[in-house]
PDB file of C-alpha atoms and ligand atoms in Angstrom:
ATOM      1  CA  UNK A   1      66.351  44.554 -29.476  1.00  0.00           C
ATOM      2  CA  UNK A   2      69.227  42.857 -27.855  1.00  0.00           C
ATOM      3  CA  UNK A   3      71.340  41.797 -31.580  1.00  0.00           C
ATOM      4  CA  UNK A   4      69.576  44.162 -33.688  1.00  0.00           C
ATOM      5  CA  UNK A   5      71.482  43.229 -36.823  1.00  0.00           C
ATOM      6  CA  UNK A   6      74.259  41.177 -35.509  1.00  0.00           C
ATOM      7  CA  UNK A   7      74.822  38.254 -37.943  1.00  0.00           C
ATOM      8  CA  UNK A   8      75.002  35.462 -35.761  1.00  0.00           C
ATOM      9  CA  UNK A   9      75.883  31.284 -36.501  1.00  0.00           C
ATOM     10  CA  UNK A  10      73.676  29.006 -34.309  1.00  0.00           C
ATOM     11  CA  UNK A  11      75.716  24.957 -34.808  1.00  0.00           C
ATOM     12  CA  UNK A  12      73.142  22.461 -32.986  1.00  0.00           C
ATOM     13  CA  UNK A  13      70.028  24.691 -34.319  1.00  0.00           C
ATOM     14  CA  UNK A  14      68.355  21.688 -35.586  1.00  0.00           C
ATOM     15  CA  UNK A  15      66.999  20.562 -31.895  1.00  0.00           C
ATOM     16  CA  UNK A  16      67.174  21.498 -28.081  1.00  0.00           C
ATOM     17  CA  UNK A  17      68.852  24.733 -27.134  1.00  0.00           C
ATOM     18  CA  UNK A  18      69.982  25.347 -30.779  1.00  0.00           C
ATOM     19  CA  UNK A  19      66.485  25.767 -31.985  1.00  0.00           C
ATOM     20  CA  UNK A  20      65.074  28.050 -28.801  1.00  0.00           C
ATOM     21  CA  UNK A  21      68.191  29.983 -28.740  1.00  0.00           C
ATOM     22  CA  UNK A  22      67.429  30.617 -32.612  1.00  0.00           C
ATOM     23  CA  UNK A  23      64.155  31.531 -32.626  1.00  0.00           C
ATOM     24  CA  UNK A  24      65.268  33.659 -29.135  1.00  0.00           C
ATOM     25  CA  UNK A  25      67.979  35.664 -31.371  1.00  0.00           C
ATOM     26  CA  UNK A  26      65.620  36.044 -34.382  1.00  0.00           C
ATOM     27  CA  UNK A  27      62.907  37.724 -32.167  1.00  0.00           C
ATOM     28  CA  UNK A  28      65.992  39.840 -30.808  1.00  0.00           C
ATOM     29  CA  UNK A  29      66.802  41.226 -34.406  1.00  0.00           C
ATOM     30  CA  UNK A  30      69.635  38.811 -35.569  1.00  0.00           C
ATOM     31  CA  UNK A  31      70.354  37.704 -38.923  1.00  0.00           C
ATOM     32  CA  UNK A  32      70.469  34.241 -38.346  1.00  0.00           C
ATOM     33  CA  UNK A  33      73.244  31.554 -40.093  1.00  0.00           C
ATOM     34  CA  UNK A  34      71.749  27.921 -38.791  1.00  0.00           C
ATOM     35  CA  UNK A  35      74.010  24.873 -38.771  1.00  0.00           C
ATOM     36  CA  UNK A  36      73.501  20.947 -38.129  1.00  0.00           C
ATOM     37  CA  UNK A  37      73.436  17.915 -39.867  1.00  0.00           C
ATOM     38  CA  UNK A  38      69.421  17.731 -40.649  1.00  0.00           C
ATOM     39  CA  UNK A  39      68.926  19.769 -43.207  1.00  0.00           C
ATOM     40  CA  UNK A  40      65.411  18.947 -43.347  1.00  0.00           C
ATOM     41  CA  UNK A  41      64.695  20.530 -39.523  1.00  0.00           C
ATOM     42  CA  UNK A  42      67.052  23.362 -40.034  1.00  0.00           C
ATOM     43  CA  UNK A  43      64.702  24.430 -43.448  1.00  0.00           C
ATOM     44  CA  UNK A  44      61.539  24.495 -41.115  1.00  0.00           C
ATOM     45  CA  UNK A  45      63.301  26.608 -38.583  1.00  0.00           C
ATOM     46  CA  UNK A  46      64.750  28.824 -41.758  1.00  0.00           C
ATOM     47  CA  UNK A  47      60.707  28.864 -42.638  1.00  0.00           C
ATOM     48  CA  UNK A  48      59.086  29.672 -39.503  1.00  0.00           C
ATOM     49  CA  UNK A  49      61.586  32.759 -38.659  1.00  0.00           C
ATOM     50  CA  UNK A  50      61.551  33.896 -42.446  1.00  0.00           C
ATOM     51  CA  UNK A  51      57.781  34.159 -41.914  1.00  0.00           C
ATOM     52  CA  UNK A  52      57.904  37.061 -39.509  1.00  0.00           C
ATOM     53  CA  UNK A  53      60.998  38.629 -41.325  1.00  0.00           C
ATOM     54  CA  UNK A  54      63.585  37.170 -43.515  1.00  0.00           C
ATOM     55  CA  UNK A  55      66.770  37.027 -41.410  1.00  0.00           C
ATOM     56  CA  UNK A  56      67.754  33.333 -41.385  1.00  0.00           C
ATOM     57  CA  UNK A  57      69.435  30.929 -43.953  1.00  0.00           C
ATOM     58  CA  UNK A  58      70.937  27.454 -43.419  1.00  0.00           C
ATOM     59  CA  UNK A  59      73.477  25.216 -44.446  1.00  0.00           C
ATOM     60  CA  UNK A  60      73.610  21.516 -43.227  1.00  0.00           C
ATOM     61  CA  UNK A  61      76.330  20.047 -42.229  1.00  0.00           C
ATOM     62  CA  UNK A  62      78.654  18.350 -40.202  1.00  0.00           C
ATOM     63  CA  UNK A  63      80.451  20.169 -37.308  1.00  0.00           C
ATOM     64  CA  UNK A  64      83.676  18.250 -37.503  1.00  0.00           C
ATOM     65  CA  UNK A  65      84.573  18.784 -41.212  1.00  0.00           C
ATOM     66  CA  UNK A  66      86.791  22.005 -40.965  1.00  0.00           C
ATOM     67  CA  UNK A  67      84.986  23.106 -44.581  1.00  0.00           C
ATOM     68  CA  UNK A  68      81.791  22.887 -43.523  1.00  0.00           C
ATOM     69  CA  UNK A  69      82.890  25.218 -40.164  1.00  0.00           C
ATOM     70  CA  UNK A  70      84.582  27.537 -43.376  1.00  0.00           C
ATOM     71  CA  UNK A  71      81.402  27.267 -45.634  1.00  0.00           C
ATOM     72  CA  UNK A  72      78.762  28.563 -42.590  1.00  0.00           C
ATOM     73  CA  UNK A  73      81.583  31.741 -42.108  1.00  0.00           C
ATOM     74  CA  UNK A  74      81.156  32.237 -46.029  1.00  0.00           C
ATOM     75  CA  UNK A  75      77.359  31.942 -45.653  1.00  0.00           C
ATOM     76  CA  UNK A  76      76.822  34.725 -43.401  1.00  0.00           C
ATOM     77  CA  UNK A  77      78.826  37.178 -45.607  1.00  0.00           C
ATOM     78  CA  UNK A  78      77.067  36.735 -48.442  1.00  0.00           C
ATOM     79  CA  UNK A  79      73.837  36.552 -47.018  1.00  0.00           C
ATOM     80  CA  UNK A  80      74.369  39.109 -44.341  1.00  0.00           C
ATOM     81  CA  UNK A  81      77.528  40.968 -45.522  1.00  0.00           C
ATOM     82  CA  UNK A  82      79.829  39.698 -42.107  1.00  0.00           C
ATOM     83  CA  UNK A  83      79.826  38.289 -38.697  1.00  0.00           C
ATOM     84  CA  UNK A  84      78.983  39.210 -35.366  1.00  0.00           C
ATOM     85  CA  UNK A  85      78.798  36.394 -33.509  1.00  0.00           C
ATOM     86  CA  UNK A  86      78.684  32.339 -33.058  1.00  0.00           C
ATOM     87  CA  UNK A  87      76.651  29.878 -30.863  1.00  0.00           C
ATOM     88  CA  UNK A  88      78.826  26.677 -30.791  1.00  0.00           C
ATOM     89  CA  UNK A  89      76.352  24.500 -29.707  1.00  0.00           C
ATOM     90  CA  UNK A  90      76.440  21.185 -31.404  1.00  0.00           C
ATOM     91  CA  UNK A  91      77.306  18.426 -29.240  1.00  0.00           C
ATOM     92  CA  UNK A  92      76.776  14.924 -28.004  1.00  0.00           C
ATOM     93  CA  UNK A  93      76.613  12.869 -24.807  1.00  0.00           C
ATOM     94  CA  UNK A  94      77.957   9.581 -26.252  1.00  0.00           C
ATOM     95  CA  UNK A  95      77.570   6.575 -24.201  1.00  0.00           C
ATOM     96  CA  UNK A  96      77.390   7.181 -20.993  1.00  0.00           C
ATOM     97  CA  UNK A  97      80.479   4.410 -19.614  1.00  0.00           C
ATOM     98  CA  UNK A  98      83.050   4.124 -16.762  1.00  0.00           C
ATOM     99  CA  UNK A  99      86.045   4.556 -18.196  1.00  0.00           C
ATOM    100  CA  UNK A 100      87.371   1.087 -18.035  1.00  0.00           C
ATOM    101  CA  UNK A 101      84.234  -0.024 -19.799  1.00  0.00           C
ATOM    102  CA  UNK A 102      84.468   2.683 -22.317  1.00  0.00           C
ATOM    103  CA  UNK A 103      85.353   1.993 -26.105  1.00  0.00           C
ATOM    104  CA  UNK A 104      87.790   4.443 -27.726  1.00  0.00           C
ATOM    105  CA  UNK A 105      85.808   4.942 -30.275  1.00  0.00           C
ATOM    106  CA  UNK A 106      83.669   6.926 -27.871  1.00  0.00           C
ATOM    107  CA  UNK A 107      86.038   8.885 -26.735  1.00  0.00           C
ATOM    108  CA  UNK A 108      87.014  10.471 -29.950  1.00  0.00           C
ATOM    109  CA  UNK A 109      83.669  10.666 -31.210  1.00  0.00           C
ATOM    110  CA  UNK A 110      82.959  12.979 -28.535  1.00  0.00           C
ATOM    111  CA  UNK A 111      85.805  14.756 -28.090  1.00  0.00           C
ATOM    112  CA  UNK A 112      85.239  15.487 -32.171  1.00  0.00           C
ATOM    113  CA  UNK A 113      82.030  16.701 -32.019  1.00  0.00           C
ATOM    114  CA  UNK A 114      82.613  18.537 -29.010  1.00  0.00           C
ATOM    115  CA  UNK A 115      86.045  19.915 -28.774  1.00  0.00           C
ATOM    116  CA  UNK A 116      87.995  19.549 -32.015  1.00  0.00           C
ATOM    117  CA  UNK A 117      84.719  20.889 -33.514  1.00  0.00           C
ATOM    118  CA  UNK A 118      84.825  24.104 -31.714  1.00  0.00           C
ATOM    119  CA  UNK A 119      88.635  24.402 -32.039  1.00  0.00           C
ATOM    120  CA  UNK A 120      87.667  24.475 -35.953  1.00  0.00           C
ATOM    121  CA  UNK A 121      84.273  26.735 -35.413  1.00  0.00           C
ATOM    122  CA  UNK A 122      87.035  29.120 -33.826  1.00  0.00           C
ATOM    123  CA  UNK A 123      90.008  28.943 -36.940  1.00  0.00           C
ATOM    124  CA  UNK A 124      87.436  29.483 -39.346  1.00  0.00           C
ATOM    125  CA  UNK A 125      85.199  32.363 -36.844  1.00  0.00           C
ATOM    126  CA  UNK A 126      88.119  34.449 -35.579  1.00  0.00           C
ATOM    127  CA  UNK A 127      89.496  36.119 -39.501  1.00  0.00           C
ATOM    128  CA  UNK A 128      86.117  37.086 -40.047  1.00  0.00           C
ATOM    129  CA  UNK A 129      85.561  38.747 -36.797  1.00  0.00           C
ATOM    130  CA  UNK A 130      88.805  40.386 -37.224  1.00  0.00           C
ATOM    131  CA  UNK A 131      87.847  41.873 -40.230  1.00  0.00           C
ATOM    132  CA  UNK A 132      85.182  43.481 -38.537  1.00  0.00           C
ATOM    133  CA  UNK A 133      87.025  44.543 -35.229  1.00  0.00           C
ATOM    134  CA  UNK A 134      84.166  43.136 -33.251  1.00  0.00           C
ATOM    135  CA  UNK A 135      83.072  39.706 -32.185  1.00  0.00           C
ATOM    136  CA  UNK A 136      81.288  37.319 -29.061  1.00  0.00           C
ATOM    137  CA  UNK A 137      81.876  33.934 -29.649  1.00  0.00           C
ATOM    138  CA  UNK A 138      79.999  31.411 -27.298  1.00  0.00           C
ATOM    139  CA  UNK A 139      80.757  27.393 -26.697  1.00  0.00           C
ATOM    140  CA  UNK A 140      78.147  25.447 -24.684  1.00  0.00           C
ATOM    141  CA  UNK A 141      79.973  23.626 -22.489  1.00  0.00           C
ATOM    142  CA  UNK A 142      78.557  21.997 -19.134  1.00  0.00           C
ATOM    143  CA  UNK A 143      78.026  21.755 -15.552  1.00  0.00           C
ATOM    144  CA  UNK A 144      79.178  18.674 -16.299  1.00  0.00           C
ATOM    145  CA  UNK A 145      82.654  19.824 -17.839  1.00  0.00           C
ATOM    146  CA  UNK A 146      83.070  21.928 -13.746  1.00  0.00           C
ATOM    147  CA  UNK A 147      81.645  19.896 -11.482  1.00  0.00           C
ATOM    148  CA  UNK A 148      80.165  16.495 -12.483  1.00  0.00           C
ATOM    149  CA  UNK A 149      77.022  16.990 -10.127  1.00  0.00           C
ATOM    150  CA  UNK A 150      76.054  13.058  -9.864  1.00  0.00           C
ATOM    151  CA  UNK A 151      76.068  12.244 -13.475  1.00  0.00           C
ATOM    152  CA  UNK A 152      77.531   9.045 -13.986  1.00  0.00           C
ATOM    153  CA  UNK A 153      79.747   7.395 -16.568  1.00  0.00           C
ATOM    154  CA  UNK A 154      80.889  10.612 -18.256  1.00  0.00           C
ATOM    155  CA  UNK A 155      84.377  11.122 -18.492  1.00  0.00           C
ATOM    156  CA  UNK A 156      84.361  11.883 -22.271  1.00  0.00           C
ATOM    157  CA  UNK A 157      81.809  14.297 -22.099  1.00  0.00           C
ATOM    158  CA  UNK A 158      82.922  15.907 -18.865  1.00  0.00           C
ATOM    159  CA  UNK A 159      86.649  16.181 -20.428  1.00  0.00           C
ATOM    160  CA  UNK A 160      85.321  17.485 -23.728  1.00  0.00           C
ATOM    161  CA  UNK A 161      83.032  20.236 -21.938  1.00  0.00           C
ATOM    162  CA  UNK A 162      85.941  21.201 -19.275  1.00  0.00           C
ATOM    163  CA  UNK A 163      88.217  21.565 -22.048  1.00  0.00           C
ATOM    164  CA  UNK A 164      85.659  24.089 -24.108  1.00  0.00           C
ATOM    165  CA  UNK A 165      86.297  26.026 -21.005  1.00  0.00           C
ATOM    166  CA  UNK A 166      90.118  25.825 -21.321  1.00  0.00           C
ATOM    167  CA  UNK A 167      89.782  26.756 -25.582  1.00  0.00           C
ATOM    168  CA  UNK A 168      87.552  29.733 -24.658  1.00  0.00           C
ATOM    169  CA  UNK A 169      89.773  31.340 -22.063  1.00  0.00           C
ATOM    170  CA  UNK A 170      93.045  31.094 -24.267  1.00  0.00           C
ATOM    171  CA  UNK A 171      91.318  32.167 -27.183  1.00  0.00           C
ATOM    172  CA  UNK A 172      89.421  34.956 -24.830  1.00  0.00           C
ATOM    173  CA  UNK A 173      93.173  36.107 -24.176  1.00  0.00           C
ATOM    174  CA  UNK A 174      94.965  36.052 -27.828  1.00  0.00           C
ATOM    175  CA  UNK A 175      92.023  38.108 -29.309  1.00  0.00           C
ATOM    176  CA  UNK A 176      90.316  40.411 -26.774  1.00  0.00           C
ATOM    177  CA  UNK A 177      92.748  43.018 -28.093  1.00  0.00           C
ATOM    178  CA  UNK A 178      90.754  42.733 -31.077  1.00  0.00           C
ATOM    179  CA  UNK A 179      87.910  43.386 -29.818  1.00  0.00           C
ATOM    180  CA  UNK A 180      86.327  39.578 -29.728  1.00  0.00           C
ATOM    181  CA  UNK A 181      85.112  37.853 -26.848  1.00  0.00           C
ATOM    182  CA  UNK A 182      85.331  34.028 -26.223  1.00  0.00           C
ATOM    183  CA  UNK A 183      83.215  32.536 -23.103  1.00  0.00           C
ATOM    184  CA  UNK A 184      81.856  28.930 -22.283  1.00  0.00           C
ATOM    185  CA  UNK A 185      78.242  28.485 -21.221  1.00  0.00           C
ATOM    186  CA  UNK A 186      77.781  25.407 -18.638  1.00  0.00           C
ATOM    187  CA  UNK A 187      73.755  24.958 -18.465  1.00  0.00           C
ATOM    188  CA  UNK A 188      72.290  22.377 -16.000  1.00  0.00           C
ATOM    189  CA  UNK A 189      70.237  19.357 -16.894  1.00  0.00           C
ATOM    190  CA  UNK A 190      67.746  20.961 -19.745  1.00  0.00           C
ATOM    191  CA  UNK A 191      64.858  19.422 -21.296  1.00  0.00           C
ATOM    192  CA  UNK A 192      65.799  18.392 -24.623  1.00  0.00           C
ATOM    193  CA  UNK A 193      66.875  14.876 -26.724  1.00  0.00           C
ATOM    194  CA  UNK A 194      70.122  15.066 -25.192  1.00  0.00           C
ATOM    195  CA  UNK A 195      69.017  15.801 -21.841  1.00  0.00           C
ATOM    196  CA  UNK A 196      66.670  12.577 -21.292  1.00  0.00           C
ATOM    197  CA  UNK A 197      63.642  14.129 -23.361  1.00  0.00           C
ATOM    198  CA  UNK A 198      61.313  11.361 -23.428  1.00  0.00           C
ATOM    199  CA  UNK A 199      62.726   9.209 -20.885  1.00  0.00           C
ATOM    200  CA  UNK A 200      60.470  10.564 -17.932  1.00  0.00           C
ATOM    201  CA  UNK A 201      62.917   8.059 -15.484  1.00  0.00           C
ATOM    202  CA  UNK A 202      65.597  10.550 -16.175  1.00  0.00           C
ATOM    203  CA  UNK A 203      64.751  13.452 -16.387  1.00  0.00           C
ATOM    204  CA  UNK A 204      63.105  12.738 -12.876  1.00  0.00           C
ATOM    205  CA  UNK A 205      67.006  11.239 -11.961  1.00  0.00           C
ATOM    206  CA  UNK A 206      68.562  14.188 -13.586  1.00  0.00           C
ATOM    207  CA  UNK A 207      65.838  17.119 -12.141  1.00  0.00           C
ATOM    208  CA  UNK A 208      66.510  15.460  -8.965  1.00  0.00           C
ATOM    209  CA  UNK A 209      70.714  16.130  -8.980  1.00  0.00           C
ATOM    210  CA  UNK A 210      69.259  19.799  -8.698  1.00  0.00           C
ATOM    211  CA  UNK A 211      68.811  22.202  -5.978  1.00  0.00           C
ATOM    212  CA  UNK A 212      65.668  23.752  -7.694  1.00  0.00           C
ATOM    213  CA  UNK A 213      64.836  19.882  -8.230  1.00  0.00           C
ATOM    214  CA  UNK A 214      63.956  20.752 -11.804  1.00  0.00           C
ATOM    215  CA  UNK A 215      65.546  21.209 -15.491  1.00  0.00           C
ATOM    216  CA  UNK A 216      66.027  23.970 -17.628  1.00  0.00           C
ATOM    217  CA  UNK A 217      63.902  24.762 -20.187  1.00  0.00           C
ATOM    218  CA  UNK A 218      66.182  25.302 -23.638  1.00  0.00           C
ATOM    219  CA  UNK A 219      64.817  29.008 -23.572  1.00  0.00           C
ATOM    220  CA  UNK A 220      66.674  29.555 -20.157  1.00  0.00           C
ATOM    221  CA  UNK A 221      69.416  28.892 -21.624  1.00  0.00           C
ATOM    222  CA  UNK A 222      68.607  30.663 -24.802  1.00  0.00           C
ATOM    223  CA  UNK A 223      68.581  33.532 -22.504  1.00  0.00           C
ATOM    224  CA  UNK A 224      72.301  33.109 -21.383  1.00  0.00           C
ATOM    225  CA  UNK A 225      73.344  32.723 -24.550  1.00  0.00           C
ATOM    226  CA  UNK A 226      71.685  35.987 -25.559  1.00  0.00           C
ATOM    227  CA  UNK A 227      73.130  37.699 -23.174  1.00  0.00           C
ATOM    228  CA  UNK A 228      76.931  36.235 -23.546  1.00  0.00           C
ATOM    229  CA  UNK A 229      76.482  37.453 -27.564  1.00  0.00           C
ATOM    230  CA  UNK A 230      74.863  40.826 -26.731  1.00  0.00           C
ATOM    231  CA  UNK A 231      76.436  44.246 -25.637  1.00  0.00           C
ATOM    232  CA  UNK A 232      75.032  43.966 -22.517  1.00  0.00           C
ATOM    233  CA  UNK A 233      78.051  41.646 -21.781  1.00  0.00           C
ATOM    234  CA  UNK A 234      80.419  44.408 -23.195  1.00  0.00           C
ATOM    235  CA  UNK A 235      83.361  43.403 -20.168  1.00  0.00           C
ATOM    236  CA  UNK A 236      82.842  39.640 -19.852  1.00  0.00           C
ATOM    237  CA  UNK A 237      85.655  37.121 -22.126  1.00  0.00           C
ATOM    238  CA  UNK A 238      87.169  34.238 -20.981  1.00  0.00           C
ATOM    239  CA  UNK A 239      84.080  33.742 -18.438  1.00  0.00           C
ATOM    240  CA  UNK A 240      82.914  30.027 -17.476  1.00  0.00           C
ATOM    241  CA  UNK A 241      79.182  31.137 -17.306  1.00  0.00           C
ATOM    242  CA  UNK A 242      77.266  28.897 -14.944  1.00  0.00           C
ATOM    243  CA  UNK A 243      73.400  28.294 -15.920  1.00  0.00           C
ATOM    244  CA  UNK A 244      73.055  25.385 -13.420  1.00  0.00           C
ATOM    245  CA  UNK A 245      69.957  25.913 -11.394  1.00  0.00           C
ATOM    246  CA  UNK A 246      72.194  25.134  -8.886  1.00  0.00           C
ATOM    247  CA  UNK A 247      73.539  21.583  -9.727  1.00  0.00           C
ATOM    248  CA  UNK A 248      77.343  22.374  -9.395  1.00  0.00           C
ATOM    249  CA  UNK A 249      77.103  23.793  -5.855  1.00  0.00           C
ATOM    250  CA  UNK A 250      74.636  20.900  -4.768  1.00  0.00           C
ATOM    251  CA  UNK A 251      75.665  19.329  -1.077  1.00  0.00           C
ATOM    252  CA  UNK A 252      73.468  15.937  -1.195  1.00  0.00           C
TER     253      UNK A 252
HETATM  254  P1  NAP B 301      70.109  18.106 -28.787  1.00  0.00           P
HETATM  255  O1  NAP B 301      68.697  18.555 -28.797  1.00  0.00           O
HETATM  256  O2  NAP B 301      70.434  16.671 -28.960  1.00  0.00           O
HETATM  257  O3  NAP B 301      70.902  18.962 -29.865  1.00  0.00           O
HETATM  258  C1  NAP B 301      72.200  18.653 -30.271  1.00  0.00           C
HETATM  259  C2  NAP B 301      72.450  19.391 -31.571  1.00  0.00           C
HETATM  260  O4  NAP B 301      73.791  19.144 -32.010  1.00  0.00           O
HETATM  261  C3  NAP B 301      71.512  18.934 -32.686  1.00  0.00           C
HETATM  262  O5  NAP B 301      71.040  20.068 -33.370  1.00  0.00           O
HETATM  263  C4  NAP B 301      72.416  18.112 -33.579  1.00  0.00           C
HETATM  264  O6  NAP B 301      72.001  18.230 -34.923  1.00  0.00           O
HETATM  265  C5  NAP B 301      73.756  18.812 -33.380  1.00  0.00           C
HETATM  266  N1  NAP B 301      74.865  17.944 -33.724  1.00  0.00           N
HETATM  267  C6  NAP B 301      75.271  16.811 -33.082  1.00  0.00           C
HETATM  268  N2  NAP B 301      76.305  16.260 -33.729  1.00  0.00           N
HETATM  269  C7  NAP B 301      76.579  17.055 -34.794  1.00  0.00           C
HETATM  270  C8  NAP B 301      77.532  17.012 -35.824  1.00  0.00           C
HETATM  271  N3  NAP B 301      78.464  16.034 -35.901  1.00  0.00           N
HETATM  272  N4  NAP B 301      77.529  17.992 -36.765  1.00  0.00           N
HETATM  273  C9  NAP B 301      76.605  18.984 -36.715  1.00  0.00           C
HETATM  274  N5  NAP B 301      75.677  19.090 -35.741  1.00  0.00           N
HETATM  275  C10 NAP B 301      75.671  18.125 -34.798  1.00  0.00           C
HETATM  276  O7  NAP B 301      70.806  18.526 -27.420  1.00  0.00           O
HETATM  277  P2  NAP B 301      70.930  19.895 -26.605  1.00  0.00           P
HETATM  278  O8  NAP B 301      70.717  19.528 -25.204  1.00  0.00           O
HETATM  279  O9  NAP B 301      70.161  21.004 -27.221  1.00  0.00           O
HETATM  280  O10 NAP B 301      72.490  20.129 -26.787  1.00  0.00           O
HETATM  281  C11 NAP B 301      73.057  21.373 -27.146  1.00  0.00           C
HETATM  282  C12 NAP B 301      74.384  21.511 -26.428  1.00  0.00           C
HETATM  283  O11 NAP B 301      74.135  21.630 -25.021  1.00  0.00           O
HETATM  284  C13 NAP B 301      75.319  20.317 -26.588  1.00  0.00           C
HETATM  285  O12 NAP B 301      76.645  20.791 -26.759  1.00  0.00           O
HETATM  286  C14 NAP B 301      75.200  19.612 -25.247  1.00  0.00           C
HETATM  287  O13 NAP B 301      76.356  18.854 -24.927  1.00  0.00           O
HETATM  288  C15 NAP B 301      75.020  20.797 -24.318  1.00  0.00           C
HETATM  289  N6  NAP B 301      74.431  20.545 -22.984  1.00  0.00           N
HETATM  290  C16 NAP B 301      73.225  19.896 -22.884  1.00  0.00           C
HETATM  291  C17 NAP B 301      72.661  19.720 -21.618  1.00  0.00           C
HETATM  292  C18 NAP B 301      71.318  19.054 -21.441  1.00  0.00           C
HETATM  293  O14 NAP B 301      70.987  18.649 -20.309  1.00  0.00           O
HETATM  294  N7  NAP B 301      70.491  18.958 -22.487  1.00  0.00           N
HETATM  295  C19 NAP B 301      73.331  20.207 -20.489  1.00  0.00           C
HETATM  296  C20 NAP B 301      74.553  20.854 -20.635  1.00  0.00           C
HETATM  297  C21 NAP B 301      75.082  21.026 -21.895  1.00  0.00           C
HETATM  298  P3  NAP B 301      71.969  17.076 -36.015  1.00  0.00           P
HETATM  299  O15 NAP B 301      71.647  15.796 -35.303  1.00  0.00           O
HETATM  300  O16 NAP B 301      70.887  17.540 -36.946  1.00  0.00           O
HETATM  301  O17 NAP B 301      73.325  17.100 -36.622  1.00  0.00           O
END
């Protein structure tokens, strides 16, 4: 069991990766803290994990309001008595724009939900990791946030996922004294809402930017996140982990 008893808090668990990587963890022996705004998906998650062993509770809420960031913290010490670790996962694409064409509105709707967000997933993390001389903290950033890989019209997302890179390597510095770790995952195209689910035209557009000329699954990138919270990644902080099938290094 890779996080046998590590209290971990999944933000985005109420779809895509969020959901696979919780149900991944759960199977791996973490207590579970589940965040998003549908409380009505996160309960059936809660459910359907509870069912094999009762390690997850949830709280719904919304990723930019500091509180709620404080609130999932409080959660998962009294539920689970501390925390271990945090999947900061929630995010959006926006609309997809040139820059010229884009509305500022846009802009700081997704640099909210994805960067000020994680900046406030990391005030509210950090003290209670502290307190426990132990931490892994993990943002899901994006190939898109290194190397844009064809995607068009996606300056706000790219900036917002680049700069989760730039947060987790400053943070991965001020507290790996302590004994926390801070790294970025960048996945490649997955198969999920966000990622064209539905839309067969792009996710054939999107699978097609690859070298493996496919997506991810959200499992396979469950499975970096796993890893990036477990021990088995003891030495790695500050680490832009690349789970691309290949899309950032892509020559046509
Ligand atoms: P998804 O299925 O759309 O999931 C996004 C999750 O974020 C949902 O659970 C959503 O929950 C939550 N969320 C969005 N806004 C929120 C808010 N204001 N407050 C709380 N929760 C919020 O998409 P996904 O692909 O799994 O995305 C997960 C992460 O991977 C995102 O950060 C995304 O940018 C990143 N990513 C995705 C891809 C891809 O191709 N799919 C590639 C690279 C990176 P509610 O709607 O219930 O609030």
């Amino acid at each position: 069991m890779e996080l046998e008893n590590k209290t971990i808090i999944v933000t985005g668990a109420s779809s895509g990766m969020g959901a696979a990587a919780a149900k991944l963890f759960a199977s791996e022996g973490a207590n579970l803290v589940l965040g998003a705004r549908r409380g009505a998906e996160l309960e059936a998650l809660a459910a359907s994990i509870n069912k094999a062993d009762d390690r997850a509770v949830f709280l719904a809420g919304d990723v930019r309001d500091a509180g709620y960031a404080a609130a999932l913290v409080d959660l998962a010490g009294k539920a689970f008595g501390g925390l271990d670790g945090a999947f900061n996962n929630a995010g959006i694409v926006g609309e997809m724009q040139p820059v010229p064409d884009m509305a500022i509105d846009n802009w700081t709707d997704v640099m909210s939900v994805n960067l000020t967000a994680a900046f406030l997933a990391a005030k509210a993390q950090i003290p209670a990791m502290k307190a426990r001389g132990r931490g892994s903290i993990v943002f899901t950033s994006s190939f898109v946030g290194f190397s844009n890989g064809g995607m068009p019209g996606m300056g706000a997302y790219a900036a917002s996922k680049a700069g989760l890179i730039g947060l987790a390597r400053s943070l991965a510095s001020d507290h790996a004294a302590e004994g926390i770790r801070v790294n970025a995952l960048l996945p490649g195209g997955t198969i999920t809402p966000a990622g064209g689910e539905g839309d067969p035209a792009a996710l054939e557009f999107i699978a097609g930017l690859h070298p493996m000329k496919r997506m991810a699954t959200p499992v396979e990138i469950a499975q970096a996140a796993l890893f990036l919270l477990s021990d088995r990644s003891s030495f790695m902080t500050g680490s832009p982990m690349i789970a691309d099938g290949g899309v950032s290094v892509r020559l046509v």
